[in-house]
Amino acid sequence: MEKESKLWGGRFEGGVYESVERFTESVSFEAEELWMHDIRGSLAHANMLATLGLITEWDRDQIIEGLSKIKKMIESGEFVWRKDREDVHMNIEAALTDMIGEPAKKLHTARSRNDQVVTDLRLWCRDAIDRILTRIKQLQVQLVLLALRNDGLIIPGYTHLQRAQPILLQHLLLSYVEQLQRDAGRLIDCKERLNFCPLGACALAGTGLPIDRLMTSQELAFTAPIRNSIDAVSDRDFVLELLSANSITAVHLSRLGEEWVLWASEEFGFVTPSDSVSTGSSIMPQKKNPDPMELVRGKSARVIGDLVSLLVLCKGLPSAYNRDLQEDKEPLFDSVKAIIGMLEVTSVFAANITFNHERIRSSLPAGYLDATTLADYLVKKGMPFRTSHEVVGRTVALCVAKKCQLSDLSLDDLWGINSIFEKDVYDFLGVENAVNKFTSYGSTGSAEVQKQLQFWCSKLEITNS
Amino acid sequence: MIHSTFAATAATAAAPSSLLGRWSWHPNPIFSHRRFHLPISRPLVLPCVALEISVQSGGAKGETEKESKLWGGRFEEKVNELVERFTESISFEAEELWMHDIRGSKAHANMLAAQGLMTEGDRDKIIEGLGVIKKKIESGKFVWRKDREDVHMNIEAALTDMIGEPAKKLHTARSRNDQVVTDLRLWCRDAVDRILTRIKQLQVQLVKLALRNDGLIIPGYTHLQRAQPVLLQHLLLSYVEQLERDAGRLTNCKERLNFSPLGACALAGTGLPIDRFMTSQELGFTAPLRNSIDAVSDRDFILELLAANSITAVHLSRLGEEWVLWASEEFGFAIPSDSVSTGSSIMPQKKNPDPMELVRGKSARVVGDLMSLLILCKGLPSAYNRDLQEDKEPLFDSVKTITQMLEVTSVFAANITFNHERIHTSLPAGYLDATTLADYLVKKGMPFRTSHEVVGRAVALCVAKKCQLSDLTLDDLCGINSIFEKDVYDFLGVDNAVNKFTSYGSTGSAEVQKQLQFWCSKLEITSSE
C-alpha cells in the first residue's frame, strides 16, 4: 500500500520502517483519552488565529465545522485511528484535511505538537483531578454514613497490631476521612499549579506571528499563559505532582484495605461484607473473600509504579521536547484510572459491610485495653506517670498469671501492688468505662467523636445515614 | 545498616551447631549429598541464650547489668541483644531530632504545669534539666546509648538520672507515638524552610548568570537536534520557573503539615485534662490535629515532602544533563572554572564537570527515598506500627541530598563561563532559522502546512549544496516557490531569526527582558555579581 507522506516529511527522502513506526506511534494508547481535549484546543486556536487575521473567518468556520464532524464520528465509533498517522494530533489534522482541504493546512499556524500536546495533557489532568475529587468526597461520605450506622460501637484500637486501647469505630473511620481530606487538598493545589496555558510556546521558542496567547488561555479556562516558552514545552512536573498525589492516596487506601481484610478474617471477625462485594472460591465451597479490598490494597502498587516510571522517564532529560516524553501518557492514564477505581470500590464496599457487634463485644475484654486508663487513674491520684506505668505493668502481669481481666482483680490484689488504689478504681476499668474516660480534643471519647461527626456531616452536607 | 549486618552475621557465622540449638547447619553446600538447612521457617531472631556475638550494648563504661526498659513494667525477660541492635533507632535519629524532641518536651511540661498535672517546681526542674542536656549535646559531651533505643528515651532517662522524680512526670498524657510524629513535623517544617532558602539562592544565581550573558544566542534543541535559536537567558529562566513551582509545592506541603499531634497520645487521646491548643500554639502549629488515630498513623506529610524533593531532583538532573553536555568538547558551550571541576588521576588533560554529574546522579537516591517510604507505608494498619521507624533515614537523606544539590548547582552557576566565540561560530549549523522562514511564508499568505513543506524542500536543497539557508540565492528559492521576495533575507540567519520572535513568553529580546525584569524584581536582584 502506498504510504501517505508524513505531515513533517518536507525534507525527508525515504519512508520510515514499519517496525519503527509501530514502536513510535502513540495513537493506540492516547487517542481515546486525548481527542476531546485536542479538538477543544484546536477550536480555541482557530478562533484566535481568525481574530488575529492569521486565517480568514471563512477558514475558521470550515475548520470548526470539520472538527465538529470529526467529534461526532469519534463519538459514534466511526472514526478510524491510523497508526501511520502516528498520534492523535496528526490523525485529527489529516482527517480534517481529507474533509475540508486547504483551510485545514492553516490550523497549525503558530503551533507545534510540543505545545499542543502539553496543552491537551493539562486539560486532561484538570478534568481528571475533578473526577478524582468527586470520588474522594463520595468515599468520605460513605465512611461517615458507615460511622453513623454504627454509633457507639467500641472496637479494640491497635498499635503494632497488638490491642492497645478501646476506641469507637467511628473515630477510626473518621481518621480515614481526615487523610482523604489532605489527599483532596494536594490535588487542589496541583490543579491550581497546573492551570497555566502552554499554547503559543510553539516548538520551544515562541513565534514571530502575531498571536494572542491570552485569548487562547482564557478560552480554555487557564489562569494565564505560561511565562517561559521553553519551560512550557519541557516540563511534566504537573504530571509528576498528580501522580505523587495519587500515590499518597493509594497508600492511604492500601492501609484501609489491609485493615478491612483483617477485620473480615475468621480470627478478627469484626466485619461481614455482603455477598454483593465478595467472591467465592472455585474449589472451596465455604469461602467468602473480601477480594475488592484486597485489590484496592494491591492496586496501590501500580499507582506507585506509574509515579516511578515518570520520575525515571524525566530524570536527566535535556530541556524542551524529547521523544521520551511520549511515554508520560500511559502511566498517567493508568494512575488516574486505578485511583478512581480504588476510590469507587472502597465506597461501594463501605456501603455494604456490617459490623458484628456481638462478636466484637465478647472479644473486647482480651488485651487489657483499659490498662492506660488505669495508669491515668493513678496519675490523677498524684502518682508520677512513669511510676504509674510500672505499677500497671505489674498489675497486668498479675492478670496474665491469674488469667483474668484487670476489672476481675480484687482491691486486695491491687493493694498488694500499691496502696494508692481505692474503690473508685472500678469506674476506670472495663472497656466501656475506659472509652468514656477519654476527654481530650480529638480523642475517642464519645463527646469528642460526636463533635467530629457533626463537623464532617456539615462539611460533606450529610443529613442522614 | 544495622539489619544488613545482622543478616550477614546470621548467614555466615561459623557457629557450631550446638549453639544454634534446634537448627542444623552444614557449612559445605557444594557437596550435593549434604542438605543445607537454613532456619527459613523461623524468624531470624535466635534464642537469648544461644549466640555469643559481642555487641556494642552502649551501656555506660563496660557495665553488663542491663537497665530496665522504660516500658518494661509487665516484662519478665530482658531483650535479646541482636534484637536490640536491629530495633534501635538512636544511631540514626539522635542528631537530627534531639533539638525538636527537647522543644516538644518543654512545651508539654509547660502545659502540664499550667493544667495542674504537675507542680511548677517540677516543671522548672524539668526545663532546667532539659537545658543542661541541650548544652551537653551541643558540646558533644552527651552519650547516646543504644540500650536506651531511641532519642526520646535517651533524653528522658538522662533527665531522670539528673533530676530524679520530677522527670517521671514528663511523659504524663504522652506517648512516643505522638511525641515522635510531633518531632518529625517540627523537623520537616525546618527542613522545608532550609530547602526554600536554597531554591531561592539558585534562582538568584541563574538570573545573575543570565544577566552576565546578555544577548548570547545558543541553539535550542528538541530531541537533541538543533531546533531554533534561543537566548541563553531564556533557557536559564525556564529553570527558574520550574524551581518556582518546586518552591510552591514545598510551601503547600508546609502549610498542610503544620498541625500538632501532641495529645493524641498512643492513638486514642487521654482522659487527663490536657490543653492541646496550648502546646500547639507554643510549637508554632496552626492547630491541633482533629483525630487522634490519624495523628499517630499518618506519614503522608513526609510522603508529600519527599515527592516534592523528587520533582525538584528531577529538574536538577535535567539541568545537570544539559550542563554536562555543554561542557563537552563537542558542544564546547561552557567552561566551568577549575574551582568546580575535577581532574583524572591518569589522564593529565582531563577537566571534568563532576559536580553537575553528581547533581544529576543524586536524583536517583532522592527518588529512591520516596520509593522507600511509599512502600513502607503501603498496607500498614492504622495507628502506630514499628515499621514507621524506618521513615527517618529516607527523610533525612532526601532533605540532605536536595539541599546539597541546590547548593552545588548554585556554586556551579556562579563559576561557569560561556564561550561566546565558539557558540557564535557553530550557530549556523542546523538550519535554526527554518521555522522563521516558514513564518515568513505564512505572513505572505501561504497556509502553514504548505510553508512547512516548502521550507523542508529548501533545507533539502541546502543539504545537497552543503550551505545555509541564507546562502541560497533568490533564484534558488524561487525555483522552489515563486512567493519568495528579496525581504526574505531579513528572516534568515540566526540573529535575524531570534529577533523575529515576538509572542508573550518567547525568546525574543524584548520578551526576555520583561522576564528578567520580573525575576530581578521578585528575587530582589540589583546586580549580576
PDB file of N, CA and C in Angstrom, chain B residues 125-207:
ATOM      1  N   LYS B 125      12.183  22.236  87.255  1.00  0.00           N
ATOM      2  CA  LYS B 125      13.316  21.310  87.282  1.00  0.00           C
ATOM      3  C   LYS B 125      13.472  20.627  85.929  1.00  0.00           C
ATOM      4  N   ILE B 126      12.343  20.269  85.331  1.00  0.00           N
ATOM      5  CA  ILE B 126      12.392  19.599  84.023  1.00  0.00           C
ATOM      6  C   ILE B 126      13.009  20.519  82.989  1.00  0.00           C
ATOM      7  N   ILE B 127      12.537  21.759  82.976  1.00  0.00           N
ATOM      8  CA  ILE B 127      13.035  22.679  81.950  1.00  0.00           C
ATOM      9  C   ILE B 127      14.521  22.945  82.158  1.00  0.00           C
ATOM     10  N   GLU B 128      14.900  23.079  83.425  1.00  0.00           N
ATOM     11  CA  GLU B 128      16.322  23.299  83.703  1.00  0.00           C
ATOM     12  C   GLU B 128      17.138  22.091  83.275  1.00  0.00           C
ATOM     13  N   GLY B 129      16.640  20.916  83.626  1.00  0.00           N
ATOM     14  CA  GLY B 129      17.334  19.678  83.268  1.00  0.00           C
ATOM     15  C   GLY B 129      17.480  19.533  81.766  1.00  0.00           C
ATOM     16  N   LEU B 130      16.407  19.817  81.060  1.00  0.00           N
ATOM     17  CA  LEU B 130      16.468  19.721  79.600  1.00  0.00           C
ATOM     18  C   LEU B 130      17.464  20.736  79.046  1.00  0.00           C
ATOM     19  N   GLY B 131      17.546  21.905  79.712  1.00  0.00           N
ATOM     20  CA  GLY B 131      18.515  22.912  79.284  1.00  0.00           C
ATOM     21  C   GLY B 131      19.939  22.410  79.439  1.00  0.00           C
ATOM     22  N   VAL B 132      20.189  21.719  80.528  1.00  0.00           N
ATOM     23  CA  VAL B 132      21.528  21.165  80.755  1.00  0.00           C
ATOM     24  C   VAL B 132      21.848  20.091  79.702  1.00  0.00           C
ATOM     25  N   ILE B 133      20.856  19.254  79.432  1.00  0.00           N
ATOM     26  CA  ILE B 133      21.060  18.196  78.432  1.00  0.00           C
ATOM     27  C   ILE B 133      21.337  18.806  77.063  1.00  0.00           C
ATOM     28  N   LYS B 134      20.604  19.855  76.768  1.00  0.00           N
ATOM     29  CA  LYS B 134      20.811  20.542  75.491  1.00  0.00           C
ATOM     30  C   LYS B 134      22.262  21.008  75.365  1.00  0.00           C
ATOM     31  N   LYS B 135      22.769  21.612  76.406  1.00  0.00           N
ATOM     32  CA  LYS B 135      24.154  22.096  76.339  1.00  0.00           C
ATOM     33  C   LYS B 135      25.136  20.936  76.194  1.00  0.00           C
ATOM     34  N   LYS B 136      24.841  19.856  76.903  1.00  0.00           N
ATOM     35  CA  LYS B 136      25.739  18.697  76.797  1.00  0.00           C
ATOM     36  C   LYS B 136      25.765  18.160  75.376  1.00  0.00           C
ATOM     37  N   ILE B 137      24.607  18.102  74.769  1.00  0.00           N
ATOM     38  CA  ILE B 137      24.552  17.582  73.396  1.00  0.00           C
ATOM     39  C   ILE B 137      25.304  18.518  72.469  1.00  0.00           C
ATOM     40  N   GLU B 138      25.065  19.810  72.655  1.00  0.00           N
ATOM     41  CA  GLU B 138      25.723  20.784  71.772  1.00  0.00           C
ATOM     42  C   GLU B 138      27.240  20.749  71.916  1.00  0.00           C
ATOM     43  N   SER B 139      27.703  20.474  73.112  1.00  0.00           N
ATOM     44  CA  SER B 139      29.152  20.449  73.304  1.00  0.00           C
ATOM     45  C   SER B 139      29.742  19.080  73.011  1.00  0.00           C
ATOM     46  N   GLY B 140      28.892  18.139  72.609  1.00  0.00           N
ATOM     47  CA  GLY B 140      29.396  16.812  72.248  1.00  0.00           C
ATOM     48  C   GLY B 140      29.648  15.906  73.431  1.00  0.00           C
ATOM     49  N   LYS B 141      29.230  16.324  74.608  1.00  0.00           N
ATOM     50  CA  LYS B 141      29.529  15.524  75.804  1.00  0.00           C
ATOM     51  C   LYS B 141      28.461  14.467  76.075  1.00  0.00           C
ATOM     52  N   PHE B 142      27.296  14.604  75.462  1.00  0.00           N
ATOM     53  CA  PHE B 142      26.203  13.692  75.775  1.00  0.00           C
ATOM     54  C   PHE B 142      26.462  12.327  75.144  1.00  0.00           C
ATOM     55  N   VAL B 143      26.256  11.262  75.910  1.00  0.00           N
ATOM     56  CA  VAL B 143      26.470   9.911  75.384  1.00  0.00           C
ATOM     57  C   VAL B 143      25.120   9.288  75.020  1.00  0.00           C
ATOM     58  N   TRP B 144      24.963   8.999  73.759  1.00  0.00           N
ATOM     59  CA  TRP B 144      23.740   8.333  73.297  1.00  0.00           C
ATOM     60  C   TRP B 144      23.885   6.840  73.494  1.00  0.00           C
ATOM     61  N   ARG B 145      22.922   6.222  74.138  1.00  0.00           N
ATOM     62  CA  ARG B 145      23.006   4.809  74.444  1.00  0.00           C
ATOM     63  C   ARG B 145      22.016   4.002  73.620  1.00  0.00           C
ATOM     64  N   LYS B 146      22.541   2.949  72.984  1.00  0.00           N
ATOM     65  CA  LYS B 146      21.676   2.114  72.157  1.00  0.00           C
ATOM     66  C   LYS B 146      20.703   1.305  73.002  1.00  0.00           C
ATOM     67  N   ASP B 147      21.109   0.976  74.217  1.00  0.00           N
ATOM     68  CA  ASP B 147      20.178   0.208  75.040  1.00  0.00           C
ATOM     69  C   ASP B 147      19.023   1.092  75.497  1.00  0.00           C
ATOM     70  N   ARG B 148      19.143   2.374  75.273  1.00  0.00           N
ATOM     71  CA  ARG B 148      18.016   3.264  75.546  1.00  0.00           C
ATOM     72  C   ARG B 148      17.248   3.566  74.271  1.00  0.00           C
ATOM     73  N   GLU B 149      17.566   2.773  73.224  1.00  0.00           N
ATOM     74  CA  GLU B 149      16.765   2.614  71.989  1.00  0.00           C
ATOM     75  C   GLU B 149      16.592   3.810  71.081  1.00  0.00           C
ATOM     76  N   ASP B 150      16.025   4.858  71.615  1.00  0.00           N
ATOM     77  CA  ASP B 150      15.727   5.969  70.718  1.00  0.00           C
ATOM     78  C   ASP B 150      16.016   7.307  71.400  1.00  0.00           C
ATOM     79  N   VAL B 151      15.841   8.386  70.642  1.00  0.00           N
ATOM     80  CA  VAL B 151      16.195   9.708  71.149  1.00  0.00           C
ATOM     81  C   VAL B 151      15.290  10.094  72.331  1.00  0.00           C
ATOM     82  N   HIS B 152      14.029   9.672  72.254  1.00  0.00           N
ATOM     83  CA  HIS B 152      13.097  10.075  73.318  1.00  0.00           C
ATOM     84  C   HIS B 152      13.485   9.472  74.653  1.00  0.00           C
ATOM     85  N   MET B 153      13.766   8.185  74.644  1.00  0.00           N
ATOM     86  CA  MET B 153      14.076   7.511  75.895  1.00  0.00           C
ATOM     87  C   MET B 153      15.470   7.865  76.387  1.00  0.00           C
ATOM     88  N   ASN B 154      16.362   8.164  75.474  1.00  0.00           N
ATOM     89  CA  ASN B 154      17.686   8.617  75.883  1.00  0.00           C
ATOM     90  C   ASN B 154      17.585   9.906  76.673  1.00  0.00           C
ATOM     91  N   ILE B 155      16.831  10.843  76.125  1.00  0.00           N
ATOM     92  CA  ILE B 155      16.724  12.143  76.783  1.00  0.00           C
ATOM     93  C   ILE B 155      15.981  12.018  78.101  1.00  0.00           C
ATOM     94  N   GLU B 156      14.888  11.255  78.085  1.00  0.00           N
ATOM     95  CA  GLU B 156      14.117  11.137  79.315  1.00  0.00           C
ATOM     96  C   GLU B 156      14.888  10.410  80.410  1.00  0.00           C
ATOM     97  N   ALA B 157      15.598   9.342  80.027  1.00  0.00           N
ATOM     98  CA  ALA B 157      16.378   8.609  81.029  1.00  0.00           C
ATOM     99  C   ALA B 157      17.506   9.482  81.578  1.00  0.00           C
ATOM    100  N   ALA B 158      18.131  10.262  80.694  1.00  0.00           N
ATOM    101  CA  ALA B 158      19.196  11.157  81.154  1.00  0.00           C
ATOM    102  C   ALA B 158      18.633  12.198  82.108  1.00  0.00           C
ATOM    103  N   LEU B 159      17.443  12.658  81.800  1.00  0.00           N
ATOM    104  CA  LEU B 159      16.789  13.639  82.662  1.00  0.00           C
ATOM    105  C   LEU B 159      16.489  13.020  84.036  1.00  0.00           C
ATOM    106  N   THR B 160      16.012  11.780  83.993  1.00  0.00           N
ATOM    107  CA  THR B 160      15.720  11.091  85.254  1.00  0.00           C
ATOM    108  C   THR B 160      16.984  10.887  86.064  1.00  0.00           C
ATOM    109  N   ASP B 161      18.064  10.469  85.395  1.00  0.00           N
ATOM    110  CA  ASP B 161      19.355  10.332  86.083  1.00  0.00           C
ATOM    111  C   ASP B 161      19.712  11.645  86.767  1.00  0.00           C
ATOM    112  N   MET B 162      19.387  12.740  86.110  1.00  0.00           N
ATOM    113  CA  MET B 162      19.828  14.061  86.569  1.00  0.00           C
ATOM    114  C   MET B 162      18.948  14.619  87.669  1.00  0.00           C
ATOM    115  N   ILE B 163      17.626  14.579  87.480  1.00  0.00           N
ATOM    116  CA  ILE B 163      16.742  15.273  88.433  1.00  0.00           C
ATOM    117  C   ILE B 163      15.801  14.351  89.206  1.00  0.00           C
ATOM    118  N   GLY B 164      15.863  13.069  88.891  1.00  0.00           N
ATOM    119  CA  GLY B 164      15.063  12.118  89.675  1.00  0.00           C
ATOM    120  C   GLY B 164      13.576  12.197  89.419  1.00  0.00           C
ATOM    121  N   GLU B 165      12.839  12.202  90.497  1.00  0.00           N
ATOM    122  CA  GLU B 165      11.378  12.017  90.494  1.00  0.00           C
ATOM    123  C   GLU B 165      10.594  12.918  89.530  1.00  0.00           C
ATOM    124  N   PRO B 166      10.872  14.221  89.504  1.00  0.00           N
ATOM    125  CA  PRO B 166      10.072  15.067  88.591  1.00  0.00           C
ATOM    126  C   PRO B 166      10.102  14.582  87.146  1.00  0.00           C
ATOM    127  N   ALA B 167      11.219  14.006  86.731  1.00  0.00           N
ATOM    128  CA  ALA B 167      11.336  13.570  85.337  1.00  0.00           C
ATOM    129  C   ALA B 167      10.289  12.526  84.990  1.00  0.00           C
ATOM    130  N   LYS B 168       9.866  11.775  86.007  1.00  0.00           N
ATOM    131  CA  LYS B 168       8.919  10.686  85.744  1.00  0.00           C
ATOM    132  C   LYS B 168       7.519  11.215  85.444  1.00  0.00           C
ATOM    133  N   LYS B 169       7.367  12.522  85.564  1.00  0.00           N
ATOM    134  CA  LYS B 169       6.046  13.093  85.292  1.00  0.00           C
ATOM    135  C   LYS B 169       5.970  13.694  83.902  1.00  0.00           C
ATOM    136  N   LEU B 170       7.125  13.804  83.274  1.00  0.00           N
ATOM    137  CA  LEU B 170       7.144  14.472  81.972  1.00  0.00           C
ATOM    138  C   LEU B 170       6.244  13.767  80.956  1.00  0.00           C
ATOM    139  N   HIS B 171       6.273  12.442  80.999  1.00  0.00           N
ATOM    140  CA  HIS B 171       5.563  11.685  79.968  1.00  0.00           C
ATOM    141  C   HIS B 171       4.079  11.518  80.278  1.00  0.00           C
ATOM    142  N   THR B 172       3.576  12.291  81.241  1.00  0.00           N
ATOM    143  CA  THR B 172       2.154  12.243  81.547  1.00  0.00           C
ATOM    144  C   THR B 172       1.361  12.675  80.323  1.00  0.00           C
ATOM    145  N   ALA B 173       0.350  11.901  80.004  1.00  0.00           N
ATOM    146  CA  ALA B 173      -0.515  12.227  78.858  1.00  0.00           C
ATOM    147  C   ALA B 173       0.292  12.374  77.577  1.00  0.00           C
ATOM    148  N   ARG B 174       1.260  11.487  77.427  1.00  0.00           N
ATOM    149  CA  ARG B 174       2.009  11.500  76.175  1.00  0.00           C
ATOM    150  C   ARG B 174       2.463  10.079  75.868  1.00  0.00           C
ATOM    151  N   SER B 175       2.595   9.827  74.580  1.00  0.00           N
ATOM    152  CA  SER B 175       3.120   8.539  74.125  1.00  0.00           C
ATOM    153  C   SER B 175       4.256   8.861  73.169  1.00  0.00           C
ATOM    154  N   ARG B 176       5.152   7.925  72.955  1.00  0.00           N
ATOM    155  CA  ARG B 176       6.162   8.173  71.920  1.00  0.00           C
ATOM    156  C   ARG B 176       5.482   8.281  70.552  1.00  0.00           C
ATOM    157  N   ASN B 177       4.293   7.719  70.410  1.00  0.00           N
ATOM    158  CA  ASN B 177       3.606   7.783  69.124  1.00  0.00           C
ATOM    159  C   ASN B 177       3.308   9.210  68.711  1.00  0.00           C
ATOM    160  N   ASP B 178       2.779   9.995  69.659  1.00  0.00           N
ATOM    161  CA  ASP B 178       2.516  11.393  69.284  1.00  0.00           C
ATOM    162  C   ASP B 178       3.780  12.247  69.453  1.00  0.00           C
ATOM    163  N   GLN B 179       4.650  11.824  70.342  1.00  0.00           N
ATOM    164  CA  GLN B 179       5.896  12.561  70.547  1.00  0.00           C
ATOM    165  C   GLN B 179       6.764  12.532  69.283  1.00  0.00           C
ATOM    166  N   VAL B 180       6.924  11.357  68.716  1.00  0.00           N
ATOM    167  CA  VAL B 180       7.832  11.245  67.579  1.00  0.00           C
ATOM    168  C   VAL B 180       7.275  11.966  66.354  1.00  0.00           C
ATOM    169  N   VAL B 181       5.984  11.860  66.152  1.00  0.00           N
ATOM    170  CA  VAL B 181       5.457  12.482  64.940  1.00  0.00           C
ATOM    171  C   VAL B 181       5.394  14.004  65.096  1.00  0.00           C
ATOM    172  N   THR B 182       5.337  14.475  66.350  1.00  0.00           N
ATOM    173  CA  THR B 182       5.469  15.913  66.581  1.00  0.00           C
ATOM    174  C   THR B 182       6.889  16.360  66.252  1.00  0.00           C
ATOM    175  N   ASP B 183       7.857  15.596  66.738  1.00  0.00           N
ATOM    176  CA  ASP B 183       9.266  15.894  66.417  1.00  0.00           C
ATOM    177  C   ASP B 183       9.462  15.946  64.906  1.00  0.00           C
ATOM    178  N   LEU B 184       8.897  14.970  64.231  1.00  0.00           N
ATOM    179  CA  LEU B 184       9.089  14.894  62.786  1.00  0.00           C
ATOM    180  C   LEU B 184       8.465  16.079  62.065  1.00  0.00           C
ATOM    181  N   ARG B 185       7.286  16.469  62.496  1.00  0.00           N
ATOM    182  CA  ARG B 185       6.661  17.613  61.830  1.00  0.00           C
ATOM    183  C   ARG B 185       7.475  18.889  62.052  1.00  0.00           C
ATOM    184  N   LEU B 186       8.011  19.037  63.264  1.00  0.00           N
ATOM    185  CA  LEU B 186       8.866  20.201  63.525  1.00  0.00           C
ATOM    186  C   LEU B 186      10.105  20.132  62.642  1.00  0.00           C
ATOM    187  N   TRP B 187      10.679  18.960  62.543  1.00  0.00           N
ATOM    188  CA  TRP B 187      11.876  18.785  61.721  1.00  0.00           C
ATOM    189  C   TRP B 187      11.579  19.122  60.261  1.00  0.00           C
ATOM    190  N   CYS B 188      10.460  18.606  59.765  1.00  0.00           N
ATOM    191  CA  CYS B 188      10.102  18.830  58.364  1.00  0.00           C
ATOM    192  C   CYS B 188       9.826  20.300  58.090  1.00  0.00           C
ATOM    193  N   ARG B 189       9.225  20.952  59.035  1.00  0.00           N
ATOM    194  CA  ARG B 189       8.927  22.372  58.859  1.00  0.00           C
ATOM    195  C   ARG B 189      10.218  23.161  58.676  1.00  0.00           C
ATOM    196  N   ASP B 190      11.183  22.886  59.537  1.00  0.00           N
ATOM    197  CA  ASP B 190      12.518  23.487  59.411  1.00  0.00           C
ATOM    198  C   ASP B 190      13.163  23.132  58.088  1.00  0.00           C
ATOM    199  N   ALA B 191      13.070  21.854  57.746  1.00  0.00           N
ATOM    200  CA  ALA B 191      13.715  21.367  56.525  1.00  0.00           C
ATOM    201  C   ALA B 191      13.153  22.079  55.304  1.00  0.00           C
ATOM    202  N   VAL B 192      11.834  22.250  55.285  1.00  0.00           N
ATOM    203  CA  VAL B 192      11.220  22.949  54.155  1.00  0.00           C
ATOM    204  C   VAL B 192      11.787  24.363  54.039  1.00  0.00           C
ATOM    205  N   ASP B 193      11.923  25.034  55.181  1.00  0.00           N
ATOM    206  CA  ASP B 193      12.495  26.386  55.136  1.00  0.00           C
ATOM    207  C   ASP B 193      13.903  26.382  54.579  1.00  0.00           C
ATOM    208  N   ARG B 194      14.702  25.400  54.999  1.00  0.00           N
ATOM    209  CA  ARG B 194      16.083  25.330  54.517  1.00  0.00           C
ATOM    210  C   ARG B 194      16.128  25.095  53.005  1.00  0.00           C
ATOM    211  N   ILE B 195      15.248  24.246  52.548  1.00  0.00           N
ATOM    212  CA  ILE B 195      15.228  23.962  51.110  1.00  0.00           C
ATOM    213  C   ILE B 195      14.743  25.191  50.341  1.00  0.00           C
ATOM    214  N   LEU B 196      13.723  25.854  50.862  1.00  0.00           N
ATOM    215  CA  LEU B 196      13.202  27.048  50.180  1.00  0.00           C
ATOM    216  C   LEU B 196      14.284  28.113  50.042  1.00  0.00           C
ATOM    217  N   THR B 197      15.083  28.288  51.062  1.00  0.00           N
ATOM    218  CA  THR B 197      16.178  29.266  51.008  1.00  0.00           C
ATOM    219  C   THR B 197      17.128  28.934  49.872  1.00  0.00           C
ATOM    220  N   ARG B 198      17.446  27.662  49.747  1.00  0.00           N
ATOM    221  CA  ARG B 198      18.414  27.276  48.718  1.00  0.00           C
ATOM    222  C   ARG B 198      17.824  27.305  47.318  1.00  0.00           C
ATOM    223  N   ILE B 199      16.523  27.071  47.236  1.00  0.00           N
ATOM    224  CA  ILE B 199      15.883  27.201  45.924  1.00  0.00           C
ATOM    225  C   ILE B 199      16.003  28.654  45.483  1.00  0.00           C
ATOM    226  N   LYS B 200      15.732  29.545  46.408  1.00  0.00           N
ATOM    227  CA  LYS B 200      15.813  30.956  46.048  1.00  0.00           C
ATOM    228  C   LYS B 200      17.239  31.344  45.674  1.00  0.00           C
ATOM    229  N   GLN B 201      18.200  30.833  46.423  1.00  0.00           N
ATOM    230  CA  GLN B 201      19.604  31.139  46.103  1.00  0.00           C
ATOM    231  C   GLN B 201      19.950  30.686  44.691  1.00  0.00           C
ATOM    232  N   LEU B 202      19.480  29.513  44.332  1.00  0.00           N
ATOM    233  CA  LEU B 202      19.777  29.007  42.994  1.00  0.00           C
ATOM    234  C   LEU B 202      19.083  29.846  41.934  1.00  0.00           C
ATOM    235  N   GLN B 203      17.853  30.235  42.207  1.00  0.00           N
ATOM    236  CA  GLN B 203      17.166  31.092  41.246  1.00  0.00           C
ATOM    237  C   GLN B 203      17.967  32.374  41.032  1.00  0.00           C
ATOM    238  N   VAL B 204      18.456  32.939  42.125  1.00  0.00           N
ATOM    239  CA  VAL B 204      19.246  34.172  42.032  1.00  0.00           C
ATOM    240  C   VAL B 204      20.494  33.955  41.187  1.00  0.00           C
ATOM    241  N   GLN B 205      21.202  32.851  41.440  1.00  0.00           N
ATOM    242  CA  GLN B 205      22.427  32.583  40.672  1.00  0.00           C
ATOM    243  C   GLN B 205      22.138  32.401  39.189  1.00  0.00           C
ATOM    244  N   LEU B 206      21.021  31.774  38.890  1.00  0.00           N
ATOM    245  CA  LEU B 206      20.673  31.563  37.485  1.00  0.00           C
ATOM    246  C   LEU B 206      20.332  32.889  36.806  1.00  0.00           C
ATOM    247  N   VAL B 207      19.633  33.743  37.504  1.00  0.00           N
ATOM    248  CA  VAL B 207      19.297  35.040  36.919  1.00  0.00           C
ATOM    249  C   VAL B 207      20.569  35.866  36.717  1.00  0.00           C
TER     250      VAL B 207
END
